[in-house]
C-alpha cells in the first residue's frame, strides 16, 4: 500500500543523497561509519509497539524518519540509531548500567524498562535552569560519598527522564531527543558522565537533521 511521504521525509532524503555526493570520501566526523547510507524503513506498528512497551511517545518527525526515510543510518556524528539500537542504548543508560552492565544485561526485564520516571517532572523543559542541574549533581555527590548506590541510581535516572538517546557522539557524548514536556521534539547535547550541563540546541529533530546535511553539502561541495 502506497502513502504520501511527509515534506520532511522527502527533503531529508534528498539532502542525504546530495551530502553523499559532496562528501564522497566521508571526511565529515562520523561519516566513515554511516557513509550516508540508510537502513530499510520499519512499519508504524513497530514504533507503536515500542512506545507501548516503554511508556513513551515519539515526536512525529522522528516517526516519519524511521518509517519513511530509514530505520537509522546517515545522520550527525556517528549516525542515527536504528530502533533496535535505541532500545539497547537507552536501557543501558537509564539503568545506570555504566557501572553494572554485566548484571543488567542478563536481567529478565531487559526490554520492559520505562523511559519516563512516573511522578517526576522531566529535567529539560522551557523552565530549565542551571541551578536545577547543579542541585541534581550535588545530590549525586552526597549519595556517592555516603556509598548509597540505590539512592545514587535513583537520582541518576532522573537526569534522563523524558529523554531518548538517538546518536552516539563519541566517548560519553550523545544527542538526546526530548520526548515529553513543552520542548518535546527538540534535541540536546548530553554527556552520560553528567560532567557538563546538557545543552539544548533549540531545534526540532527535523530542523536539526536538515541543518546538519545542508552544512555538509556547503562544506564539501565542489568549487
PDB file of C-alpha atoms in Angstrom:
ATOM      1  CA  UNK A   1       0.000   0.000   0.000  1.00  0.00           C
ATOM      2  CA  UNK A   2       1.459   3.349  -1.053  1.00  0.00           C
ATOM      3  CA  UNK A   3       1.271   6.521   1.016  1.00  0.00           C
ATOM      4  CA  UNK A   4       2.376  10.102   0.650  1.00  0.00           C
ATOM      5  CA  UNK A   5       5.630  10.904   2.412  1.00  0.00           C
ATOM      6  CA  UNK A   6       5.884  13.907   4.713  1.00  0.00           C
ATOM      7  CA  UNK A   7       7.623  17.039   3.435  1.00  0.00           C
ATOM      8  CA  UNK A   8      10.408  16.402   5.926  1.00  0.00           C
ATOM      9  CA  UNK A   9      10.933  12.821   4.711  1.00  0.00           C
ATOM     10  CA  UNK A  10      11.179  13.983   1.103  1.00  0.00           C
ATOM     11  CA  UNK A  11      13.544  16.857   1.899  1.00  0.00           C
ATOM     12  CA  UNK A  12      15.905  14.955   4.201  1.00  0.00           C
ATOM     13  CA  UNK A  13      16.183  12.052   1.750  1.00  0.00           C
ATOM     14  CA  UNK A  14      17.212  14.498  -0.975  1.00  0.00           C
ATOM     15  CA  UNK A  15      19.730  16.216   1.312  1.00  0.00           C
ATOM     16  CA  UNK A  16      21.322  12.927   2.385  1.00  0.00           C
ATOM     17  CA  UNK A  17      21.799  11.962  -1.262  1.00  0.00           C
ATOM     18  CA  UNK A  18      23.370  15.339  -2.029  1.00  0.00           C
ATOM     19  CA  UNK A  19      25.617  15.118   1.059  1.00  0.00           C
ATOM     20  CA  UNK A  20      26.809  11.658  -0.007  1.00  0.00           C
ATOM     21  CA  UNK A  21      27.904  13.058  -3.355  1.00  0.00           C
ATOM     22  CA  UNK A  22      29.505  16.181  -1.857  1.00  0.00           C
ATOM     23  CA  UNK A  23      31.422  14.296   0.859  1.00  0.00           C
ATOM     24  CA  UNK A  24      32.285  11.276  -1.265  1.00  0.00           C
ATOM     25  CA  UNK A  25      35.378  10.498   0.828  1.00  0.00           C
ATOM     26  CA  UNK A  26      33.404  10.681   4.106  1.00  0.00           C
ATOM     27  CA  UNK A  27      35.624  13.332   5.687  1.00  0.00           C
ATOM     28  CA  UNK A  28      32.852  14.663   7.933  1.00  0.00           C
ATOM     29  CA  UNK A  29      33.138  13.480  11.550  1.00  0.00           C
ATOM     30  CA  UNK A  30      31.424  10.094  11.912  1.00  0.00           C
ATOM     31  CA  UNK A  31      30.597   9.782   8.216  1.00  0.00           C
ATOM     32  CA  UNK A  32      33.088   6.946   7.735  1.00  0.00           C
ATOM     33  CA  UNK A  33      30.804   4.873   9.953  1.00  0.00           C
ATOM     34  CA  UNK A  34      27.388   5.520   8.384  1.00  0.00           C
ATOM     35  CA  UNK A  35      28.729   6.511   4.938  1.00  0.00           C
ATOM     36  CA  UNK A  36      25.478   8.373   4.268  1.00  0.00           C
ATOM     37  CA  UNK A  37      23.616   5.079   3.955  1.00  0.00           C
ATOM     38  CA  UNK A  38      20.194   4.335   5.437  1.00  0.00           C
ATOM     39  CA  UNK A  39      18.703   1.146   6.837  1.00  0.00           C
ATOM     40  CA  UNK A  40      15.383  -0.081   5.426  1.00  0.00           C
ATOM     41  CA  UNK A  41      12.352   1.676   6.906  1.00  0.00           C
ATOM     42  CA  UNK A  42      10.197  -0.038   9.515  1.00  0.00           C
ATOM     43  CA  UNK A  43       6.385  -0.220   9.794  1.00  0.00           C
ATOM     44  CA  UNK A  44       4.485   2.160  12.065  1.00  0.00           C
ATOM     45  CA  UNK A  45       3.251  -0.854  14.049  1.00  0.00           C
ATOM     46  CA  UNK A  46       6.818  -1.487  15.238  1.00  0.00           C
ATOM     47  CA  UNK A  47       7.028   2.087  16.512  1.00  0.00           C
ATOM     48  CA  UNK A  48       3.712   1.808  18.354  1.00  0.00           C
ATOM     49  CA  UNK A  49       4.761  -1.476  19.959  1.00  0.00           C
ATOM     50  CA  UNK A  50       7.979   0.150  21.196  1.00  0.00           C
ATOM     51  CA  UNK A  51       6.068   3.148  22.582  1.00  0.00           C
ATOM     52  CA  UNK A  52       3.583   0.917  24.387  1.00  0.00           C
ATOM     53  CA  UNK A  53       6.246  -1.284  25.988  1.00  0.00           C
ATOM     54  CA  UNK A  54       8.419   1.632  27.081  1.00  0.00           C
ATOM     55  CA  UNK A  55       5.708   4.135  28.037  1.00  0.00           C
ATOM     56  CA  UNK A  56       6.976   6.800  25.668  1.00  0.00           C
ATOM     57  CA  UNK A  57       5.582   8.783  22.740  1.00  0.00           C
ATOM     58  CA  UNK A  58       7.864   9.628  19.834  1.00  0.00           C
ATOM     59  CA  UNK A  59       7.689  13.095  18.217  1.00  0.00           C
ATOM     60  CA  UNK A  60       6.130  12.899  14.740  1.00  0.00           C
ATOM     61  CA  UNK A  61       9.259  13.990  12.857  1.00  0.00           C
ATOM     62  CA  UNK A  62      11.247  11.135  14.373  1.00  0.00           C
ATOM     63  CA  UNK A  63       8.462   8.684  13.493  1.00  0.00           C
ATOM     64  CA  UNK A  64       8.496   9.953   9.906  1.00  0.00           C
ATOM     65  CA  UNK A  65      12.246   9.399   9.691  1.00  0.00           C
ATOM     66  CA  UNK A  66      12.116   5.796  10.913  1.00  0.00           C
ATOM     67  CA  UNK A  67       9.082   4.836   8.822  1.00  0.00           C
ATOM     68  CA  UNK A  68       9.645   6.886   5.647  1.00  0.00           C
ATOM     69  CA  UNK A  69      13.393   7.574   5.382  1.00  0.00           C
ATOM     70  CA  UNK A  70      15.350   4.853   7.176  1.00  0.00           C
ATOM     71  CA  UNK A  71      15.483   2.893  10.405  1.00  0.00           C
ATOM     72  CA  UNK A  72      18.709   4.582  11.385  1.00  0.00           C
ATOM     73  CA  UNK A  73      21.851   5.274   9.400  1.00  0.00           C
ATOM     74  CA  UNK A  74      23.007   8.605   7.991  1.00  0.00           C
ATOM     75  CA  UNK A  75      22.915  11.473  10.461  1.00  0.00           C
ATOM     76  CA  UNK A  76      25.049  13.791  12.598  1.00  0.00           C
ATOM     77  CA  UNK A  77      28.140  12.360  14.323  1.00  0.00           C
ATOM     78  CA  UNK A  78      28.097   8.534  14.059  1.00  0.00           C
ATOM     79  CA  UNK A  79      24.588   8.489  12.602  1.00  0.00           C
ATOM     80  CA  UNK A  80      21.039   7.905  13.792  1.00  0.00           C
ATOM     81  CA  UNK A  81      20.439   4.715  15.781  1.00  0.00           C
ATOM     82  CA  UNK A  82      18.131   2.054  14.435  1.00  0.00           C
ATOM     83  CA  UNK A  83      15.134   1.401  16.692  1.00  0.00           C
ATOM     84  CA  UNK A  84      16.847  -1.787  17.874  1.00  0.00           C
ATOM     85  CA  UNK A  85      19.935   0.212  18.872  1.00  0.00           C
ATOM     86  CA  UNK A  86      17.727   2.798  20.576  1.00  0.00           C
ATOM     87  CA  UNK A  87      16.180   0.055  22.666  1.00  0.00           C
ATOM     88  CA  UNK A  88      19.532  -1.276  23.797  1.00  0.00           C
ATOM     89  CA  UNK A  89      21.337   2.024  24.308  1.00  0.00           C
ATOM     90  CA  UNK A  90      18.588   3.657  26.328  1.00  0.00           C
ATOM     91  CA  UNK A  91      18.109   0.714  28.659  1.00  0.00           C
ATOM     92  CA  UNK A  92      21.879   0.797  29.206  1.00  0.00           C
ATOM     93  CA  UNK A  93      21.753   4.434  30.214  1.00  0.00           C
ATOM     94  CA  UNK A  94      18.518   4.528  32.210  1.00  0.00           C
ATOM     95  CA  UNK A  95      19.538   1.613  34.398  1.00  0.00           C
ATOM     96  CA  UNK A  96      22.938   3.153  35.214  1.00  0.00           C
ATOM     97  CA  UNK A  97      24.477   0.100  33.553  1.00  0.00           C
ATOM     98  CA  UNK A  98      27.661   2.085  33.073  1.00  0.00           C
ATOM     99  CA  UNK A  99      28.607   0.555  36.417  1.00  0.00           C
ATOM    100  CA  UNK A 100      26.605  -2.678  36.330  1.00  0.00           C
ATOM    101  CA  UNK A 101      26.469  -3.670  32.653  1.00  0.00           C
ATOM    102  CA  UNK A 102      27.155  -7.400  33.052  1.00  0.00           C
ATOM    103  CA  UNK A 103      24.413  -7.693  35.668  1.00  0.00           C
ATOM    104  CA  UNK A 104      21.866  -5.611  33.814  1.00  0.00           C
ATOM    105  CA  UNK A 105      22.444  -7.360  30.505  1.00  0.00           C
ATOM    106  CA  UNK A 106      21.034 -10.588  31.921  1.00  0.00           C
ATOM    107  CA  UNK A 107      18.060  -9.119  33.756  1.00  0.00           C
ATOM    108  CA  UNK A 108      14.670 -10.604  32.775  1.00  0.00           C
ATOM    109  CA  UNK A 109      13.081  -7.143  32.355  1.00  0.00           C
ATOM    110  CA  UNK A 110      15.697  -6.081  29.787  1.00  0.00           C
ATOM    111  CA  UNK A 111      13.024  -4.876  27.344  1.00  0.00           C
ATOM    112  CA  UNK A 112      10.458  -3.523  29.801  1.00  0.00           C
ATOM    113  CA  UNK A 113      12.117  -0.529  31.459  1.00  0.00           C
ATOM    114  CA  UNK A 114      10.085   2.702  31.115  1.00  0.00           C
ATOM    115  CA  UNK A 115      11.784   5.724  29.614  1.00  0.00           C
ATOM    116  CA  UNK A 116       9.870   8.115  31.838  1.00  0.00           C
ATOM    117  CA  UNK A 117      10.019   8.310  35.612  1.00  0.00           C
ATOM    118  CA  UNK A 118       6.447   8.376  36.859  1.00  0.00           C
ATOM    119  CA  UNK A 119       5.625  11.227  39.206  1.00  0.00           C
ATOM    120  CA  UNK A 120       8.788  13.158  38.340  1.00  0.00           C
ATOM    121  CA  UNK A 121       8.904  16.330  36.268  1.00  0.00           C
ATOM    122  CA  UNK A 122      11.185  15.970  33.259  1.00  0.00           C
ATOM    123  CA  UNK A 123      14.506  17.713  33.681  1.00  0.00           C
ATOM    124  CA  UNK A 124      14.529  19.533  30.353  1.00  0.00           C
ATOM    125  CA  UNK A 125      11.707  21.947  29.626  1.00  0.00           C
ATOM    126  CA  UNK A 126      11.392  25.664  28.888  1.00  0.00           C
ATOM    127  CA  UNK A 127      11.800  26.413  32.622  1.00  0.00           C
ATOM    128  CA  UNK A 128      15.120  24.564  32.877  1.00  0.00           C
ATOM    129  CA  UNK A 129      17.739  26.491  34.858  1.00  0.00           C
ATOM    130  CA  UNK A 130      21.359  25.810  35.776  1.00  0.00           C
ATOM    131  CA  UNK A 131      20.502  25.696  39.491  1.00  0.00           C
ATOM    132  CA  UNK A 132      18.276  22.692  38.839  1.00  0.00           C
ATOM    133  CA  UNK A 133      21.142  20.800  37.224  1.00  0.00           C
ATOM    134  CA  UNK A 134      23.579  21.834  39.969  1.00  0.00           C
ATOM    135  CA  UNK A 135      21.128  20.591  42.610  1.00  0.00           C
ATOM    136  CA  UNK A 136      20.943  17.167  40.927  1.00  0.00           C
ATOM    137  CA  UNK A 137      24.744  16.939  40.815  1.00  0.00           C
ATOM    138  CA  UNK A 138      25.034  17.915  44.485  1.00  0.00           C
ATOM    139  CA  UNK A 139      22.610  15.133  45.412  1.00  0.00           C
ATOM    140  CA  UNK A 140      24.632  12.680  43.329  1.00  0.00           C
ATOM    141  CA  UNK A 141      27.834  13.706  45.115  1.00  0.00           C
ATOM    142  CA  UNK A 142      26.241  13.206  48.538  1.00  0.00           C
ATOM    143  CA  UNK A 143      24.880   9.772  47.599  1.00  0.00           C
ATOM    144  CA  UNK A 144      28.242   8.777  46.146  1.00  0.00           C
ATOM    145  CA  UNK A 145      30.174   9.868  49.241  1.00  0.00           C
ATOM    146  CA  UNK A 146      27.751   8.053  51.533  1.00  0.00           C
ATOM    147  CA  UNK A 147      28.076   4.857  49.487  1.00  0.00           C
ATOM    148  CA  UNK A 148      24.303   4.702  48.942  1.00  0.00           C
ATOM    149  CA  UNK A 149      24.247   3.061  45.490  1.00  0.00           C
ATOM    150  CA  UNK A 150      20.462   2.685  45.402  1.00  0.00           C
ATOM    151  CA  UNK A 151      19.930   6.381  46.081  1.00  0.00           C
ATOM    152  CA  UNK A 152      22.622   7.321  43.565  1.00  0.00           C
ATOM    153  CA  UNK A 153      20.964   5.258  40.818  1.00  0.00           C
ATOM    154  CA  UNK A 154      17.557   6.741  41.637  1.00  0.00           C
ATOM    155  CA  UNK A 155      18.848  10.311  41.319  1.00  0.00           C
ATOM    156  CA  UNK A 156      20.948   9.493  38.242  1.00  0.00           C
ATOM    157  CA  UNK A 157      17.902   8.184  36.378  1.00  0.00           C
ATOM    158  CA  UNK A 158      16.072  11.494  36.943  1.00  0.00           C
ATOM    159  CA  UNK A 159      18.550  13.210  34.602  1.00  0.00           C
ATOM    160  CA  UNK A 160      17.263  11.015  31.774  1.00  0.00           C
ATOM    161  CA  UNK A 161      13.566  11.460  32.444  1.00  0.00           C
ATOM    162  CA  UNK A 162      11.760  12.100  29.139  1.00  0.00           C
ATOM    163  CA  UNK A 163      14.916  11.726  27.049  1.00  0.00           C
ATOM    164  CA  UNK A 164      15.801   9.261  24.306  1.00  0.00           C
ATOM    165  CA  UNK A 165      19.368   8.754  23.067  1.00  0.00           C
ATOM    166  CA  UNK A 166      19.366   8.701  19.267  1.00  0.00           C
ATOM    167  CA  UNK A 167      23.006   9.416  18.308  1.00  0.00           C
ATOM    168  CA  UNK A 168      26.430   8.444  19.641  1.00  0.00           C
ATOM    169  CA  UNK A 169      28.717  11.487  19.542  1.00  0.00           C
ATOM    170  CA  UNK A 170      31.823   9.697  20.794  1.00  0.00           C
ATOM    171  CA  UNK A 171      33.205   8.926  24.278  1.00  0.00           C
ATOM    172  CA  UNK A 172      30.363   9.659  26.737  1.00  0.00           C
ATOM    173  CA  UNK A 173      28.692  12.222  24.485  1.00  0.00           C
ATOM    174  CA  UNK A 174      25.424  11.715  22.669  1.00  0.00           C
ATOM    175  CA  UNK A 175      22.411  13.519  21.259  1.00  0.00           C
ATOM    176  CA  UNK A 176      19.124  13.169  23.129  1.00  0.00           C
ATOM    177  CA  UNK A 177      15.636  13.582  21.702  1.00  0.00           C
ATOM    178  CA  UNK A 178      13.218  15.194  24.177  1.00  0.00           C
ATOM    179  CA  UNK A 179      10.043  13.132  24.188  1.00  0.00           C
ATOM    180  CA  UNK A 180       7.936  14.857  26.838  1.00  0.00           C
ATOM    181  CA  UNK A 181       7.082  18.328  28.123  1.00  0.00           C
ATOM    182  CA  UNK A 182       6.912  21.644  26.299  1.00  0.00           C
ATOM    183  CA  UNK A 183      10.226  21.030  24.497  1.00  0.00           C
ATOM    184  CA  UNK A 184       9.044  17.708  23.082  1.00  0.00           C
ATOM    185  CA  UNK A 185      10.583  17.046  19.675  1.00  0.00           C
ATOM    186  CA  UNK A 186      13.722  19.123  20.290  1.00  0.00           C
ATOM    187  CA  UNK A 187      17.261  17.759  20.651  1.00  0.00           C
ATOM    188  CA  UNK A 188      20.122  18.415  23.072  1.00  0.00           C
ATOM    189  CA  UNK A 189      23.790  17.505  23.500  1.00  0.00           C
ATOM    190  CA  UNK A 190      24.346  15.272  26.525  1.00  0.00           C
ATOM    191  CA  UNK A 191      27.163  13.536  28.424  1.00  0.00           C
ATOM    192  CA  UNK A 192      26.484  10.299  30.314  1.00  0.00           C
ATOM    193  CA  UNK A 193      29.040  11.189  32.942  1.00  0.00           C
ATOM    194  CA  UNK A 194      26.931  14.279  33.675  1.00  0.00           C
ATOM    195  CA  UNK A 195      30.235  16.156  33.744  1.00  0.00           C
ATOM    196  CA  UNK A 196      28.792  19.178  31.961  1.00  0.00           C
ATOM    197  CA  UNK A 197      25.351  20.678  31.782  1.00  0.00           C
ATOM    198  CA  UNK A 198      23.443  19.352  28.755  1.00  0.00           C
ATOM    199  CA  UNK A 199      22.978  21.908  26.007  1.00  0.00           C
ATOM    200  CA  UNK A 200      19.521  22.237  24.413  1.00  0.00           C
ATOM    201  CA  UNK A 201      20.008  23.032  20.725  1.00  0.00           C
ATOM    202  CA  UNK A 202      16.610  24.743  20.478  1.00  0.00           C
ATOM    203  CA  UNK A 203      15.885  22.902  17.247  1.00  0.00           C
ATOM    204  CA  UNK A 204      13.381  20.217  16.412  1.00  0.00           C
ATOM    205  CA  UNK A 205      14.652  16.849  15.220  1.00  0.00           C
ATOM    206  CA  UNK A 206      13.626  17.799  11.685  1.00  0.00           C
ATOM    207  CA  UNK A 207      15.382  21.191  11.668  1.00  0.00           C
ATOM    208  CA  UNK A 208      18.499  19.710  13.280  1.00  0.00           C
ATOM    209  CA  UNK A 209      18.765  16.991  10.624  1.00  0.00           C
ATOM    210  CA  UNK A 210      18.137  19.408   7.757  1.00  0.00           C
ATOM    211  CA  UNK A 211      20.691  21.903   9.063  1.00  0.00           C
ATOM    212  CA  UNK A 212      23.334  19.197   9.504  1.00  0.00           C
ATOM    213  CA  UNK A 213      23.125  17.927   5.942  1.00  0.00           C
ATOM    214  CA  UNK A 214      22.852  21.416   4.475  1.00  0.00           C
ATOM    215  CA  UNK A 215      26.087  22.264   6.308  1.00  0.00           C
ATOM    216  CA  UNK A 216      27.784  19.112   4.996  1.00  0.00           C
ATOM    217  CA  UNK A 217      26.759  19.930   1.426  1.00  0.00           C
ATOM    218  CA  UNK A 218      28.014  23.503   1.748  1.00  0.00           C
ATOM    219  CA  UNK A 219      31.268  22.397   3.389  1.00  0.00           C
ATOM    220  CA  UNK A 220      32.236  19.772   0.810  1.00  0.00           C
ATOM    221  CA  UNK A 221      30.609  20.984  -2.393  1.00  0.00           C
ATOM    222  CA  UNK A 222      32.929  21.186  -5.345  1.00  0.00           C
ATOM    223  CA  UNK A 223      34.182  24.656  -6.200  1.00  0.00           C
TER     224      UNK A 223
END
